[in-house]
Amino acid sequence: MVTSIELSEQELAELRDLTEQSDSLEAIRVAMRDYIRYARRMRLKQLSGQVELIDNWGIWVGFFNRNESAERITVDPLLDDDRAAITGMILAEILQGFRRDEQADWVASSLKGLHDLEPTWDDWRVAAKLGRQLVANGHRLPLTDLAIAAIALRNDCSVLTTDPHFDLIAGLKRFPLKS
């Protein structure tokens, strides 16, 4: 499909500058991808309090079920600043909590606006090592929690969760829930 867009030289120059692309066509592509991610994040904010999530992933339950929740107050600025990330494991946990496919599909399309951090081979090895260390200390954590921790450690990310399992993982940064 071919689409024509009329932009002035000044607009193209600004796009190239903002996207840090020297090629005008690539600058337009990057700007469109960034805008789509932004629009999905803003749509995700609009879903807060509008759909019912019945199960799993505590932060997202509060975000989706209660419009003025601490979760919403905490997550909104992260969405605004493009600082929220998700993994496939979290996505699956969120989506299985919806009763209706239509709601799950709508939320899934909005969650595409978040950064996608997926486990690498080394993340799985770190998760296994964390698991062995914790079992040696009398704590058995779900593999998903261990994998999420390994991903966060590799990417130097803070984890926003109410799950106390994550308090057991040395070196893992936690993002505080605002009240």
PDB file of C-alpha atoms in Angstrom:
ATOM      1  CA  MET A   1       0.000   0.000   0.000  1.00  0.00           C
ATOM      2  CA  VAL A   2       1.283   3.452  -0.887  1.00  0.00           C
ATOM      3  CA  THR A   3       0.366   6.529   1.110  1.00  0.00           C
ATOM      4  CA  SER A   4       1.347  10.099   0.368  1.00  0.00           C
ATOM      5  CA  ILE A   5       2.115  12.559   3.130  1.00  0.00           C
ATOM      6  CA  GLU A   6       2.729  16.236   2.578  1.00  0.00           C
ATOM      7  CA  LEU A   7       5.304  17.657   4.951  1.00  0.00           C
ATOM      8  CA  SER A   8       7.285  20.842   4.651  1.00  0.00           C
ATOM      9  CA  GLU A   9      11.085  20.768   4.649  1.00  0.00           C
ATOM     10  CA  GLN A  10      10.979  22.306   8.130  1.00  0.00           C
ATOM     11  CA  GLU A  11       8.671  19.530   9.403  1.00  0.00           C
ATOM     12  CA  LEU A  12      10.904  16.852   7.860  1.00  0.00           C
ATOM     13  CA  ALA A  13      13.997  18.460   9.340  1.00  0.00           C
ATOM     14  CA  GLU A  14      12.342  18.532  12.769  1.00  0.00           C
ATOM     15  CA  LEU A  15      11.308  14.864  12.430  1.00  0.00           C
ATOM     16  CA  ARG A  16      14.849  13.887  11.461  1.00  0.00           C
ATOM     17  CA  ASP A  17      16.191  15.828  14.426  1.00  0.00           C
ATOM     18  CA  LEU A  18      13.679  14.445  16.953  1.00  0.00           C
ATOM     19  CA  THR A  19      14.060  10.842  15.777  1.00  0.00           C
ATOM     20  CA  GLU A  20      17.837  11.168  15.270  1.00  0.00           C
ATOM     21  CA  GLN A  21      17.472   9.731  11.759  1.00  0.00           C
ATOM     22  CA  SER A  22      19.261  11.223   8.782  1.00  0.00           C
ATOM     23  CA  ASP A  23      16.901   9.613   6.253  1.00  0.00           C
ATOM     24  CA  SER A  24      13.495  11.318   6.014  1.00  0.00           C
ATOM     25  CA  LEU A  25      11.594   8.102   5.285  1.00  0.00           C
ATOM     26  CA  GLU A  26      13.173   6.349   8.258  1.00  0.00           C
ATOM     27  CA  ALA A  27      12.432   9.392  10.441  1.00  0.00           C
ATOM     28  CA  ILE A  28       8.746   9.138   9.482  1.00  0.00           C
ATOM     29  CA  ARG A  29       8.718   5.395  10.217  1.00  0.00           C
ATOM     30  CA  VAL A  30      10.354   5.891  13.630  1.00  0.00           C
ATOM     31  CA  ALA A  31       7.984   8.754  14.481  1.00  0.00           C
ATOM     32  CA  MET A  32       4.952   6.647  13.521  1.00  0.00           C
ATOM     33  CA  ARG A  33       6.129   3.663  15.593  1.00  0.00           C
ATOM     34  CA  ASP A  34       6.774   5.948  18.561  1.00  0.00           C
ATOM     35  CA  TYR A  35       3.380   7.594  18.186  1.00  0.00           C
ATOM     36  CA  ILE A  36       1.592   4.234  18.018  1.00  0.00           C
ATOM     37  CA  ARG A  37       3.340   3.112  21.219  1.00  0.00           C
ATOM     38  CA  TYR A  38       2.417   6.434  22.852  1.00  0.00           C
ATOM     39  CA  ALA A  39      -1.236   6.153  21.756  1.00  0.00           C
ATOM     40  CA  ARG A  40      -1.425   2.602  23.106  1.00  0.00           C
ATOM     41  CA  ARG A  41      -0.034   3.731  26.476  1.00  0.00           C
ATOM     42  CA  MET A  42      -2.581   6.550  26.664  1.00  0.00           C
ATOM     43  CA  ARG A  43      -5.379   4.112  25.724  1.00  0.00           C
ATOM     44  CA  LEU A  44      -4.152   1.816  28.502  1.00  0.00           C
ATOM     45  CA  LYS A  45      -4.536   4.692  30.972  1.00  0.00           C
ATOM     46  CA  GLN A  46      -8.132   5.177  29.790  1.00  0.00           C
ATOM     47  CA  LEU A  47      -8.902   1.519  30.547  1.00  0.00           C
ATOM     48  CA  SER A  48      -8.201   1.996  34.245  1.00  0.00           C
ATOM     49  CA  GLY A  49     -11.394   1.413  36.177  1.00  0.00           C
ATOM     50  CA  GLN A  50     -13.250   0.405  32.998  1.00  0.00           C
ATOM     51  CA  VAL A  51     -12.635  -3.352  32.884  1.00  0.00           C
ATOM     52  CA  GLU A  52     -12.703  -6.055  35.536  1.00  0.00           C
ATOM     53  CA  LEU A  53      -9.630  -8.155  36.083  1.00  0.00           C
ATOM     54  CA  ILE A  54     -10.549 -11.007  38.405  1.00  0.00           C
ATOM     55  CA  ASP A  55      -7.276 -12.679  39.135  1.00  0.00           C
ATOM     56  CA  ASN A  56      -3.479 -12.550  39.111  1.00  0.00           C
ATOM     57  CA  TRP A  57      -0.836  -9.860  38.976  1.00  0.00           C
ATOM     58  CA  GLY A  58      -1.858  -7.619  41.852  1.00  0.00           C
ATOM     59  CA  ILE A  59      -0.664  -4.257  40.514  1.00  0.00           C
ATOM     60  CA  TRP A  60      -2.686  -4.654  37.325  1.00  0.00           C
ATOM     61  CA  VAL A  61      -5.799  -5.805  39.228  1.00  0.00           C
ATOM     62  CA  GLY A  62      -5.779  -2.502  41.120  1.00  0.00           C
ATOM     63  CA  PHE A  63      -4.982  -0.536  37.966  1.00  0.00           C
ATOM     64  CA  PHE A  64      -7.816  -2.009  35.905  1.00  0.00           C
ATOM     65  CA  ASN A  65     -10.470  -2.380  38.618  1.00  0.00           C
ATOM     66  CA  ARG A  66     -10.166   0.899  40.541  1.00  0.00           C
ATOM     67  CA  ASN A  67      -9.866   4.261  38.843  1.00  0.00           C
ATOM     68  CA  GLU A  68      -8.380   6.174  41.818  1.00  0.00           C
ATOM     69  CA  SER A  69      -6.259   3.348  43.218  1.00  0.00           C
ATOM     70  CA  ALA A  70      -2.674   3.564  44.461  1.00  0.00           C
ATOM     71  CA  GLU A  71      -1.790   1.324  41.526  1.00  0.00           C
ATOM     72  CA  ARG A  72      -3.285   3.801  39.050  1.00  0.00           C
ATOM     73  CA  ILE A  73      -1.554   6.730  40.764  1.00  0.00           C
ATOM     74  CA  THR A  74       1.758   4.847  40.540  1.00  0.00           C
ATOM     75  CA  VAL A  75       1.444   3.425  37.014  1.00  0.00           C
ATOM     76  CA  ASP A  76       0.088   6.521  35.220  1.00  0.00           C
ATOM     77  CA  PRO A  77       3.340   8.531  35.423  1.00  0.00           C
ATOM     78  CA  LEU A  78       5.302   5.475  34.280  1.00  0.00           C
ATOM     79  CA  LEU A  79       3.033   5.253  31.217  1.00  0.00           C
ATOM     80  CA  ASP A  80       3.338   9.004  30.592  1.00  0.00           C
ATOM     81  CA  ASP A  81       7.143   8.831  30.748  1.00  0.00           C
ATOM     82  CA  ASP A  82       7.400   5.603  28.695  1.00  0.00           C
ATOM     83  CA  ARG A  83       9.039   3.840  31.644  1.00  0.00           C
ATOM     84  CA  ALA A  84       6.756   0.788  31.884  1.00  0.00           C
ATOM     85  CA  ALA A  85       7.828  -2.619  30.622  1.00  0.00           C
ATOM     86  CA  ILE A  86       6.199  -6.031  30.463  1.00  0.00           C
ATOM     87  CA  THR A  87       7.216  -9.613  29.735  1.00  0.00           C
ATOM     88  CA  GLY A  88       5.222 -12.305  27.988  1.00  0.00           C
ATOM     89  CA  MET A  89       4.779 -14.059  31.343  1.00  0.00           C
ATOM     90  CA  ILE A  90       3.134 -10.998  32.868  1.00  0.00           C
ATOM     91  CA  LEU A  91       1.019 -10.465  29.753  1.00  0.00           C
ATOM     92  CA  ALA A  92      -0.283 -14.044  29.936  1.00  0.00           C
ATOM     93  CA  GLU A  93      -1.069 -13.687  33.648  1.00  0.00           C
ATOM     94  CA  ILE A  94      -2.955 -10.442  33.049  1.00  0.00           C
ATOM     95  CA  LEU A  95      -4.940 -11.738  30.075  1.00  0.00           C
ATOM     96  CA  GLN A  96      -6.007 -14.982  31.727  1.00  0.00           C
ATOM     97  CA  GLY A  97      -7.660 -12.870  34.431  1.00  0.00           C
ATOM     98  CA  PHE A  98     -10.355 -11.542  32.087  1.00  0.00           C
ATOM     99  CA  ARG A  99     -13.703 -13.290  31.761  1.00  0.00           C
ATOM    100  CA  ARG A 100     -14.367 -12.119  28.208  1.00  0.00           C
ATOM    101  CA  ASP A 101     -12.108 -12.516  25.189  1.00  0.00           C
ATOM    102  CA  GLU A 102     -13.083  -9.069  23.904  1.00  0.00           C
ATOM    103  CA  GLN A 103     -11.749  -7.375  27.038  1.00  0.00           C
ATOM    104  CA  ALA A 104      -8.567  -9.446  26.996  1.00  0.00           C
ATOM    105  CA  ASP A 105      -7.984  -8.617  23.318  1.00  0.00           C
ATOM    106  CA  TRP A 106      -8.565  -4.888  23.905  1.00  0.00           C
ATOM    107  CA  VAL A 107      -6.175  -4.807  26.859  1.00  0.00           C
ATOM    108  CA  ALA A 108      -3.577  -6.869  24.965  1.00  0.00           C
ATOM    109  CA  SER A 109      -3.576  -4.386  22.093  1.00  0.00           C
ATOM    110  CA  SER A 110      -3.059  -1.529  24.565  1.00  0.00           C
ATOM    111  CA  LEU A 111      -0.281  -3.330  26.437  1.00  0.00           C
ATOM    112  CA  LYS A 112       1.651  -3.440  23.155  1.00  0.00           C
ATOM    113  CA  GLY A 113       2.566   0.176  23.939  1.00  0.00           C
ATOM    114  CA  LEU A 114       4.836  -0.961  26.779  1.00  0.00           C
ATOM    115  CA  HIS A 115       8.448  -1.995  26.417  1.00  0.00           C
ATOM    116  CA  ASP A 116       8.696  -5.746  25.899  1.00  0.00           C
ATOM    117  CA  LEU A 117      11.455  -7.390  27.943  1.00  0.00           C
ATOM    118  CA  GLU A 118      11.774 -11.088  27.223  1.00  0.00           C
ATOM    119  CA  PRO A 119      14.048 -13.596  28.952  1.00  0.00           C
ATOM    120  CA  THR A 120      17.320 -14.555  27.335  1.00  0.00           C
ATOM    121  CA  TRP A 121      19.209 -17.827  27.745  1.00  0.00           C
ATOM    122  CA  ASP A 122      21.311 -16.202  30.446  1.00  0.00           C
ATOM    123  CA  ASP A 123      18.188 -14.901  32.239  1.00  0.00           C
ATOM    124  CA  TRP A 124      16.938 -18.482  32.582  1.00  0.00           C
ATOM    125  CA  ARG A 125      20.321 -19.506  33.992  1.00  0.00           C
ATOM    126  CA  VAL A 126      20.220 -16.608  36.491  1.00  0.00           C
ATOM    127  CA  ALA A 127      16.627 -17.521  37.422  1.00  0.00           C
ATOM    128  CA  ALA A 128      17.700 -21.104  38.127  1.00  0.00           C
ATOM    129  CA  LYS A 129      20.650 -19.907  40.222  1.00  0.00           C
ATOM    130  CA  LEU A 130      18.409 -17.536  42.198  1.00  0.00           C
ATOM    131  CA  GLY A 131      15.983 -20.403  42.731  1.00  0.00           C
ATOM    132  CA  ARG A 132      18.727 -22.707  44.028  1.00  0.00           C
ATOM    133  CA  GLN A 133      20.002 -20.015  46.396  1.00  0.00           C
ATOM    134  CA  LEU A 134      16.527 -19.316  47.745  1.00  0.00           C
ATOM    135  CA  VAL A 135      15.673 -23.007  48.191  1.00  0.00           C
ATOM    136  CA  ALA A 136      18.913 -23.404  50.169  1.00  0.00           C
ATOM    137  CA  ASN A 137      17.537 -20.691  52.484  1.00  0.00           C
ATOM    138  CA  GLY A 138      14.132 -22.365  52.768  1.00  0.00           C
ATOM    139  CA  HIS A 139      12.225 -20.338  50.142  1.00  0.00           C
ATOM    140  CA  ARG A 140      10.723 -21.843  46.986  1.00  0.00           C
ATOM    141  CA  LEU A 141       9.578 -19.166  44.518  1.00  0.00           C
ATOM    142  CA  PRO A 142       7.551 -19.637  41.346  1.00  0.00           C
ATOM    143  CA  LEU A 143       9.675 -19.838  38.205  1.00  0.00           C
ATOM    144  CA  THR A 144       7.840 -16.840  36.722  1.00  0.00           C
ATOM    145  CA  ASP A 145       8.924 -14.667  39.663  1.00  0.00           C
ATOM    146  CA  LEU A 146      12.515 -15.852  39.305  1.00  0.00           C
ATOM    147  CA  ALA A 147      12.515 -15.145  35.561  1.00  0.00           C
ATOM    148  CA  ILE A 148      11.013 -11.679  36.052  1.00  0.00           C
ATOM    149  CA  ALA A 149      13.683 -10.942  38.677  1.00  0.00           C
ATOM    150  CA  ALA A 150      16.458 -12.124  36.322  1.00  0.00           C
ATOM    151  CA  ILE A 151      15.134  -9.900  33.520  1.00  0.00           C
ATOM    152  CA  ALA A 152      14.898  -6.907  35.880  1.00  0.00           C
ATOM    153  CA  LEU A 153      18.430  -7.489  37.186  1.00  0.00           C
ATOM    154  CA  ARG A 154      19.854  -7.711  33.643  1.00  0.00           C
ATOM    155  CA  ASN A 155      18.100  -4.524  32.546  1.00  0.00           C
ATOM    156  CA  ASP A 156      18.714  -2.642  35.817  1.00  0.00           C
ATOM    157  CA  CYS A 157      14.952  -2.180  36.201  1.00  0.00           C
ATOM    158  CA  SER A 158      12.888  -1.722  39.329  1.00  0.00           C
ATOM    159  CA  VAL A 159       9.989  -4.125  39.807  1.00  0.00           C
ATOM    160  CA  LEU A 160       6.565  -2.760  40.730  1.00  0.00           C
ATOM    161  CA  THR A 161       4.767  -5.503  42.605  1.00  0.00           C
ATOM    162  CA  THR A 162       3.006  -6.230  45.869  1.00  0.00           C
ATOM    163  CA  ASP A 163       4.272  -9.827  45.827  1.00  0.00           C
ATOM    164  CA  PRO A 164       6.496 -10.381  48.896  1.00  0.00           C
ATOM    165  CA  HIS A 165       8.499 -13.060  47.013  1.00  0.00           C
ATOM    166  CA  PHE A 166      10.463 -10.303  45.323  1.00  0.00           C
ATOM    167  CA  ASP A 167      11.690  -9.004  48.714  1.00  0.00           C
ATOM    168  CA  LEU A 168      13.741 -12.205  49.013  1.00  0.00           C
ATOM    169  CA  ILE A 169      15.866 -11.545  45.927  1.00  0.00           C
ATOM    170  CA  ALA A 170      19.146  -9.824  46.753  1.00  0.00           C
ATOM    171  CA  GLY A 171      20.037  -6.843  44.583  1.00  0.00           C
ATOM    172  CA  LEU A 172      16.572  -6.507  43.046  1.00  0.00           C
ATOM    173  CA  LYS A 173      15.272  -2.946  43.049  1.00  0.00           C
ATOM    174  CA  ARG A 174      11.614  -2.409  43.934  1.00  0.00           C
ATOM    175  CA  PHE A 175       9.526   0.477  42.637  1.00  0.00           C
ATOM    176  CA  PRO A 176       7.431   1.856  45.528  1.00  0.00           C
ATOM    177  CA  LEU A 177       3.652   1.882  45.280  1.00  0.00           C
ATOM    178  CA  LYS A 178       2.365   5.430  45.831  1.00  0.00           C
ATOM    179  CA  SER A 179      -0.573   6.033  48.117  1.00  0.00           C
TER     180      SER A 179
END
